[in-house]
mmCIF file of C-alpha atoms in Angstrom:
data_model
loop_
_atom_site.group_PDB
_atom_site.id
_atom_site.type_symbol
_atom_site.label_atom_id
_atom_site.label_comp_id
_atom_site.label_asym_id
_atom_site.label_seq_id
_atom_site.Cartn_x
_atom_site.Cartn_y
_atom_site.Cartn_z
ATOM 1 C CA SER G 2 12.580 -14.261 -2.740
ATOM 2 C CA GLN G 3 9.526 -12.421 -4.032
ATOM 3 C CA LYS G 4 10.398 -9.211 -5.800
ATOM 4 C CA ILE G 5 8.466 -6.374 -7.437
ATOM 5 C CA GLU G 6 10.286 -3.882 -9.614
ATOM 6 C CA GLN G 7 9.004 -0.516 -10.700
ATOM 7 C CA ASN G 8 10.920 2.218 -12.528
ATOM 8 C CA SER G 9 13.105 3.649 -9.790
ATOM 9 C CA GLU G 10 13.773 6.794 -11.783
ATOM 10 C CA ALA G 11 11.138 9.495 -12.019
ATOM 11 C CA LEU G 12 9.133 9.616 -15.221
ATOM 12 C CA ASN G 13 8.605 12.994 -16.915
ATOM 13 C CA ILE G 14 5.749 13.172 -19.407
ATOM 14 C CA GLN G 15 4.404 16.125 -21.363
ATOM 15 C CA GLU G 16 0.847 17.141 -20.568
ATOM 16 C CA GLY G 17 -1.660 15.546 -22.922
ATOM 17 C CA LYS G 18 0.539 12.531 -23.699
ATOM 18 C CA THR G 19 0.066 8.989 -22.405
ATOM 19 C CA ALA G 20 2.117 8.014 -19.367
ATOM 20 C CA THR G 21 3.054 4.329 -19.136
ATOM 21 C CA LEU G 22 4.375 2.833 -15.907
ATOM 22 C CA THR G 23 5.807 -0.669 -15.596
ATOM 23 C CA CYS G 24 5.577 -3.237 -12.815
ATOM 24 C CA ASN G 25 7.613 -6.454 -13.102
ATOM 25 C CA TYR G 26 7.664 -9.267 -10.590
ATOM 26 C CA THR G 27 9.627 -12.445 -9.926
ATOM 27 C CA ASN G 28 9.200 -15.536 -7.758
ATOM 28 C CA TYR G 29 5.518 -14.863 -7.321
ATOM 29 C CA SER G 30 2.228 -16.055 -8.778
ATOM 30 C CA PRO G 31 -0.260 -13.346 -7.874
ATOM 31 C CA ALA G 32 -3.976 -13.815 -8.037
ATOM 32 C CA TYR G 33 -4.536 -10.056 -8.046
ATOM 33 C CA LEU G 34 -2.604 -6.969 -8.981
ATOM 34 C CA GLN G 35 -3.504 -3.506 -7.751
ATOM 35 C CA TRP G 36 -2.363 0.018 -8.526
ATOM 36 C CA TYR G 37 -2.350 2.842 -6.017
ATOM 37 C CA ARG G 38 -1.549 6.544 -6.198
ATOM 38 C CA GLN G 39 0.323 8.267 -3.369
ATOM 39 C CA ASP G 40 0.780 12.006 -2.888
ATOM 40 C CA PRO G 41 3.478 13.409 -0.544
ATOM 41 C CA GLY G 42 2.527 13.103 3.122
ATOM 42 C CA ARG G 43 -0.604 11.069 2.368
ATOM 43 C CA GLY G 44 -1.535 7.404 2.342
ATOM 44 C CA PRO G 45 -1.885 5.510 -0.951
ATOM 45 C CA VAL G 46 -5.214 5.728 -2.765
ATOM 46 C CA PHE G 47 -6.587 2.624 -4.499
ATOM 47 C CA LEU G 48 -7.042 3.029 -8.260
ATOM 48 C CA LEU G 49 -7.579 -0.308 -9.993
ATOM 49 C CA LEU G 50 -7.510 -4.045 -9.368
ATOM 50 C CA ILE G 51 -6.990 -6.681 -12.048
ATOM 51 C CA ARG G 52 -7.272 -10.437 -11.594
ATOM 52 C CA GLU G 53 -4.911 -13.077 -12.984
ATOM 53 C CA ASN G 54 -7.480 -14.221 -15.552
ATOM 54 C CA GLU G 55 -8.047 -10.660 -16.839
ATOM 55 C CA LYS G 56 -5.840 -9.135 -19.516
ATOM 56 C CA GLU G 57 -6.939 -5.535 -19.288
ATOM 57 C CA LYS G 58 -8.995 -3.210 -17.098
ATOM 58 C CA ARG G 59 -10.065 0.375 -17.738
ATOM 59 C CA LYS G 60 -11.365 3.187 -15.581
ATOM 60 C CA GLU G 61 -11.852 6.614 -17.141
ATOM 61 C CA ARG G 62 -8.375 7.708 -18.359
ATOM 62 C CA LEU G 63 -6.642 4.754 -16.677
ATOM 63 C CA LYS G 64 -5.823 1.398 -18.243
ATOM 64 C CA VAL G 65 -4.047 -1.555 -16.670
ATOM 65 C CA THR G 66 -2.765 -4.671 -18.413
ATOM 66 C CA PHE G 67 -1.651 -7.870 -16.708
ATOM 67 C CA ASP G 68 0.556 -10.426 -18.471
ATOM 68 C CA THR G 69 1.184 -13.418 -16.199
ATOM 69 C CA THR G 70 3.492 -14.998 -18.784
ATOM 70 C CA LEU G 71 5.782 -11.980 -18.901
ATOM 71 C CA LYS G 72 5.155 -11.369 -15.177
ATOM 72 C CA GLN G 73 4.424 -7.760 -15.943
ATOM 73 C CA SER G 74 1.731 -5.123 -15.562
ATOM 74 C CA LEU G 75 1.541 -1.857 -17.467
ATOM 75 C CA PHE G 76 -0.353 1.148 -16.114
ATOM 76 C CA HIS G 77 -1.405 3.810 -18.602
ATOM 77 C CA ILE G 78 -2.756 7.307 -18.008
ATOM 78 C CA THR G 79 -4.082 8.821 -21.221
ATOM 79 C CA ALA G 80 -4.433 12.567 -21.829
ATOM 80 C CA SER G 81 -2.215 13.162 -18.791
ATOM 81 C CA GLN G 82 -2.632 16.296 -16.693
ATOM 82 C CA PRO G 83 -0.342 18.024 -14.152
ATOM 83 C CA ALA G 84 -2.770 16.840 -11.431
ATOM 84 C CA ASP G 85 -1.755 13.258 -12.285
ATOM 85 C CA SER G 86 1.721 13.958 -10.887
ATOM 86 C CA ALA G 87 2.249 11.588 -7.953
ATOM 87 C CA THR G 88 3.949 8.334 -7.002
ATOM 88 C CA TYR G 89 2.226 5.224 -8.356
ATOM 89 C CA LEU G 90 2.530 1.929 -6.500
ATOM 90 C CA CYS G 91 1.985 -1.552 -7.829
ATOM 91 C CA ALA G 92 0.839 -4.239 -5.365
ATOM 92 C CA LEU G 93 0.465 -7.989 -5.712
ATOM 93 C CA SER G 94 -1.609 -10.345 -3.614
ATOM 94 C CA ASN G 95 -2.531 -13.973 -3.444
ATOM 95 C CA ARG G 96 -5.753 -15.562 -2.306
ATOM 96 C CA ASP G 97 -4.475 -15.403 1.272
ATOM 97 C CA ASP G 98 -4.519 -11.611 0.750
ATOM 98 C CA LYS G 99 -0.935 -11.099 1.820
ATOM 99 C CA ILE G 100 -0.018 -8.026 -0.210
ATOM 100 C CA ILE G 101 3.435 -6.925 -1.291
ATOM 101 C CA PHE G 102 4.025 -3.448 -2.711
ATOM 102 C CA GLY G 103 6.576 -2.148 -5.157
ATOM 103 C CA LYS G 104 8.575 0.947 -4.176
ATOM 104 C CA GLY G 105 6.668 3.076 -6.650
ATOM 105 C CA THR G 106 7.416 5.294 -9.630
ATOM 106 C CA ARG G 107 7.304 9.075 -9.349
ATOM 107 C CA LEU G 108 5.435 10.572 -12.266
ATOM 108 C CA HIS G 109 5.784 14.237 -13.245
ATOM 109 C CA ILE G 110 3.399 15.644 -15.836
ATOM 110 C CA LEU G 111 4.983 18.743 -17.346
ATOM 111 C CA PRO G 112 2.667 21.600 -18.391
ATOM 112 C CA LYS J 282 -18.528 8.828 5.083
ATOM 113 C CA ALA J 283 -15.446 9.257 7.261
ATOM 114 C CA GLY J 284 -12.203 7.762 6.001
ATOM 115 C CA VAL J 285 -9.559 5.833 7.886
ATOM 116 C CA THR J 286 -8.349 7.856 10.861
ATOM 117 C CA GLN J 287 -4.889 7.434 12.320
ATOM 118 C CA THR J 288 -3.665 9.099 15.475
ATOM 119 C CA PRO J 289 -1.404 10.728 16.249
ATOM 120 C CA ARG J 290 -0.152 12.210 12.950
ATOM 121 C CA TYR J 291 3.346 12.817 14.284
ATOM 122 C CA LEU J 292 5.389 11.323 17.112
ATOM 123 C CA ILE J 293 8.913 11.793 18.381
ATOM 124 C CA LYS J 294 10.220 9.118 20.717
ATOM 125 C CA THR J 295 13.554 8.212 22.252
ATOM 126 C CA ARG J 296 15.389 4.963 21.649
ATOM 127 C CA GLY J 297 14.281 2.263 24.065
ATOM 128 C CA GLN J 298 10.820 3.709 24.598
ATOM 129 C CA GLN J 299 7.622 2.102 23.407
ATOM 130 C CA VAL J 300 4.850 3.595 21.302
ATOM 131 C CA THR J 301 1.198 2.838 20.530
ATOM 132 C CA LEU J 302 -0.448 3.958 17.316
ATOM 133 C CA SER J 303 -4.178 3.959 16.725
ATOM 134 C CA CYS J 304 -6.315 3.327 13.652
ATOM 135 C CA SER J 305 -10.070 3.718 13.210
ATOM 136 C CA PRO J 306 -11.225 2.023 9.998
ATOM 137 C CA ILE J 307 -14.117 3.015 7.800
ATOM 138 C CA SER J 308 -17.419 2.119 9.447
ATOM 139 C CA GLY J 309 -18.358 -1.434 8.530
ATOM 140 C CA HIS J 310 -14.842 -2.455 7.498
ATOM 141 C CA ARG J 311 -13.652 -5.494 9.427
ATOM 142 C CA SER J 312 -10.160 -5.897 7.982
ATOM 143 C CA VAL J 313 -7.346 -3.649 9.197
ATOM 144 C CA SER J 314 -3.764 -3.919 7.964
ATOM 145 C CA TRP J 315 -0.644 -2.104 9.061
ATOM 146 C CA TYR J 316 2.317 -1.105 6.906
ATOM 147 C CA GLN J 317 5.674 0.533 7.511
ATOM 148 C CA GLN J 318 6.874 2.886 4.779
ATOM 149 C CA THR J 319 10.474 4.086 4.471
ATOM 150 C CA PRO J 320 12.269 5.655 1.492
ATOM 151 C CA GLY J 321 14.657 2.724 1.210
ATOM 152 C CA GLN J 322 12.291 -0.219 1.668
ATOM 153 C CA GLY J 323 8.989 1.163 0.449
ATOM 154 C CA LEU J 324 5.757 -0.200 1.922
ATOM 155 C CA GLN J 325 6.280 -3.287 4.042
ATOM 156 C CA PHE J 326 3.463 -5.364 5.440
ATOM 157 C CA LEU J 327 3.346 -5.680 9.230
ATOM 158 C CA PHE J 328 0.116 -7.555 9.993
ATOM 159 C CA GLU J 329 -3.560 -7.817 9.203
ATOM 160 C CA TYR J 330 -6.494 -8.226 11.570
ATOM 161 C CA PHE J 331 -9.963 -9.431 10.708
ATOM 162 C CA SER J 332 -12.718 -9.613 13.299
ATOM 163 C CA GLU J 333 -10.212 -9.267 16.167
ATOM 164 C CA THR J 334 -7.984 -12.116 14.894
ATOM 165 C CA GLN J 335 -4.575 -11.732 13.322
ATOM 166 C CA ARG J 336 -4.977 -13.228 9.860
ATOM 167 C CA ASN J 337 -1.591 -12.464 8.301
ATOM 168 C CA LYS J 338 1.799 -11.393 9.589
ATOM 169 C CA GLY J 339 4.841 -9.924 7.856
ATOM 170 C CA ASN J 340 8.504 -10.438 8.631
ATOM 171 C CA PHE J 341 8.993 -8.019 11.486
ATOM 172 C CA PRO J 342 10.486 -8.757 14.905
ATOM 173 C CA GLY J 343 8.297 -9.490 17.902
ATOM 174 C CA ARG J 344 8.768 -5.891 19.106
ATOM 175 C CA PHE J 345 6.001 -5.039 16.665
ATOM 176 C CA SER J 346 2.585 -6.161 17.807
ATOM 177 C CA GLY J 347 -1.003 -5.242 17.229
ATOM 178 C CA ARG J 348 -4.552 -5.921 18.187
ATOM 179 C CA GLN J 349 -8.057 -5.236 17.005
ATOM 180 C CA PHE J 350 -11.054 -4.417 19.161
ATOM 181 C CA SER J 351 -14.653 -5.519 18.739
ATOM 182 C CA ASN J 352 -15.508 -2.196 17.066
ATOM 183 C CA SER J 353 -12.757 -2.931 14.472
ATOM 184 C CA ARG J 354 -10.488 -0.164 15.763
ATOM 185 C CA SER J 355 -6.887 -1.325 15.825
ATOM 186 C CA GLU J 356 -3.740 -0.437 17.689
ATOM 187 C CA MET J 357 -0.138 -1.130 16.840
ATOM 188 C CA ASN J 358 2.579 -1.228 19.481
ATOM 189 C CA VAL J 359 6.335 -1.039 19.049
ATOM 190 C CA SER J 360 8.448 -1.765 22.102
ATOM 191 C CA THR J 361 12.114 -0.974 22.707
ATOM 192 C CA LEU J 362 12.256 1.507 19.841
ATOM 193 C CA GLU J 363 15.311 1.599 17.585
ATOM 194 C CA LEU J 364 16.487 4.404 15.299
ATOM 195 C CA GLY J 365 15.588 2.220 12.312
ATOM 196 C CA ASP J 366 11.945 2.204 13.366
ATOM 197 C CA SER J 367 11.628 5.798 12.168
ATOM 198 C CA ALA J 368 9.084 5.602 9.374
ATOM 199 C CA LEU J 369 5.589 6.428 8.210
ATOM 200 C CA TYR J 370 3.181 3.845 9.653
ATOM 201 C CA LEU J 371 0.084 3.364 7.558
ATOM 202 C CA CYS J 372 -3.146 1.660 8.410
ATOM 203 C CA ALA J 373 -5.475 0.338 5.716
ATOM 204 C CA SER J 374 -9.014 -0.951 6.007
ATOM 205 C CA SER J 375 -11.255 -2.992 3.764
ATOM 206 C CA LEU J 376 -14.605 -4.730 3.951
ATOM 207 C CA ALA J 377 -13.273 -8.286 3.961
ATOM 208 C CA GLY J 378 -9.837 -8.149 2.338
ATOM 209 C CA SER J 379 -8.221 -6.139 -0.404
ATOM 210 C CA PHE J 380 -8.837 -8.447 -3.333
ATOM 211 C CA THR J 381 -12.177 -7.029 -4.341
ATOM 212 C CA TYR J 382 -12.207 -3.334 -3.594
ATOM 213 C CA GLY J 383 -8.606 -2.609 -2.660
ATOM 214 C CA TYR J 384 -7.555 -0.963 0.553
ATOM 215 C CA THR J 385 -8.445 2.449 1.922
ATOM 216 C CA PHE J 386 -5.422 3.920 3.652
ATOM 217 C CA GLY J 387 -5.200 6.506 6.378
ATOM 218 C CA SER J 388 -2.770 9.428 6.173
ATOM 219 C CA GLY J 389 -0.355 7.659 8.480
ATOM 220 C CA THR J 390 1.591 8.344 11.652
ATOM 221 C CA ARG J 391 5.066 9.753 11.125
ATOM 222 C CA LEU J 392 7.272 8.250 13.859
ATOM 223 C CA THR J 393 10.715 9.693 14.498
ATOM 224 C CA VAL J 394 13.023 7.868 16.911
ATOM 225 C CA VAL J 395 15.912 9.927 18.276
#
């Protein structure tokens, strides 16, 4: 069955460093991959979308890579700040727009 | 502009009862999707509506149903509630699907079944 795996353990990163989150998937050929941020008690917030024919996408301090051969996406936050602390969700979708989400990785940026 | 509005924010229901949750999407958005979020299973897709038609459906029992009105507002209904239905129910809207601009989520309805 289709499966998305994200680091189940929380990730602790020192302020100012680059945080790198991983999203691996199996039994799926996504056309699109999205990253969302979720704070406690709130709904997810859309951050970035990358298509299967794109290798990399950037937005301000965020960078996403998408390797369809490795079936993996990496999500980077450069110059991390305590305000970046949240849970980050990876989501895959096909052209029929049926989206599946990973369970998310909790990121803590330590001052 | 106003975001996605979900009501109510919190609900406590008893096993066997039914519940209706409401979602008002961003003005102009025609696609509304519903998700169930639990600590163990994460975000699971329930269904998606586009212009009043169900376009996609997840793997949930028939007790979970939804509909969309002509003004794009959507409701989700769960009948014969079970303890395992306790979860955060999230609604997400988009212009025509998530694959261009992603989804905008509401803050959710926290349902507790006792």
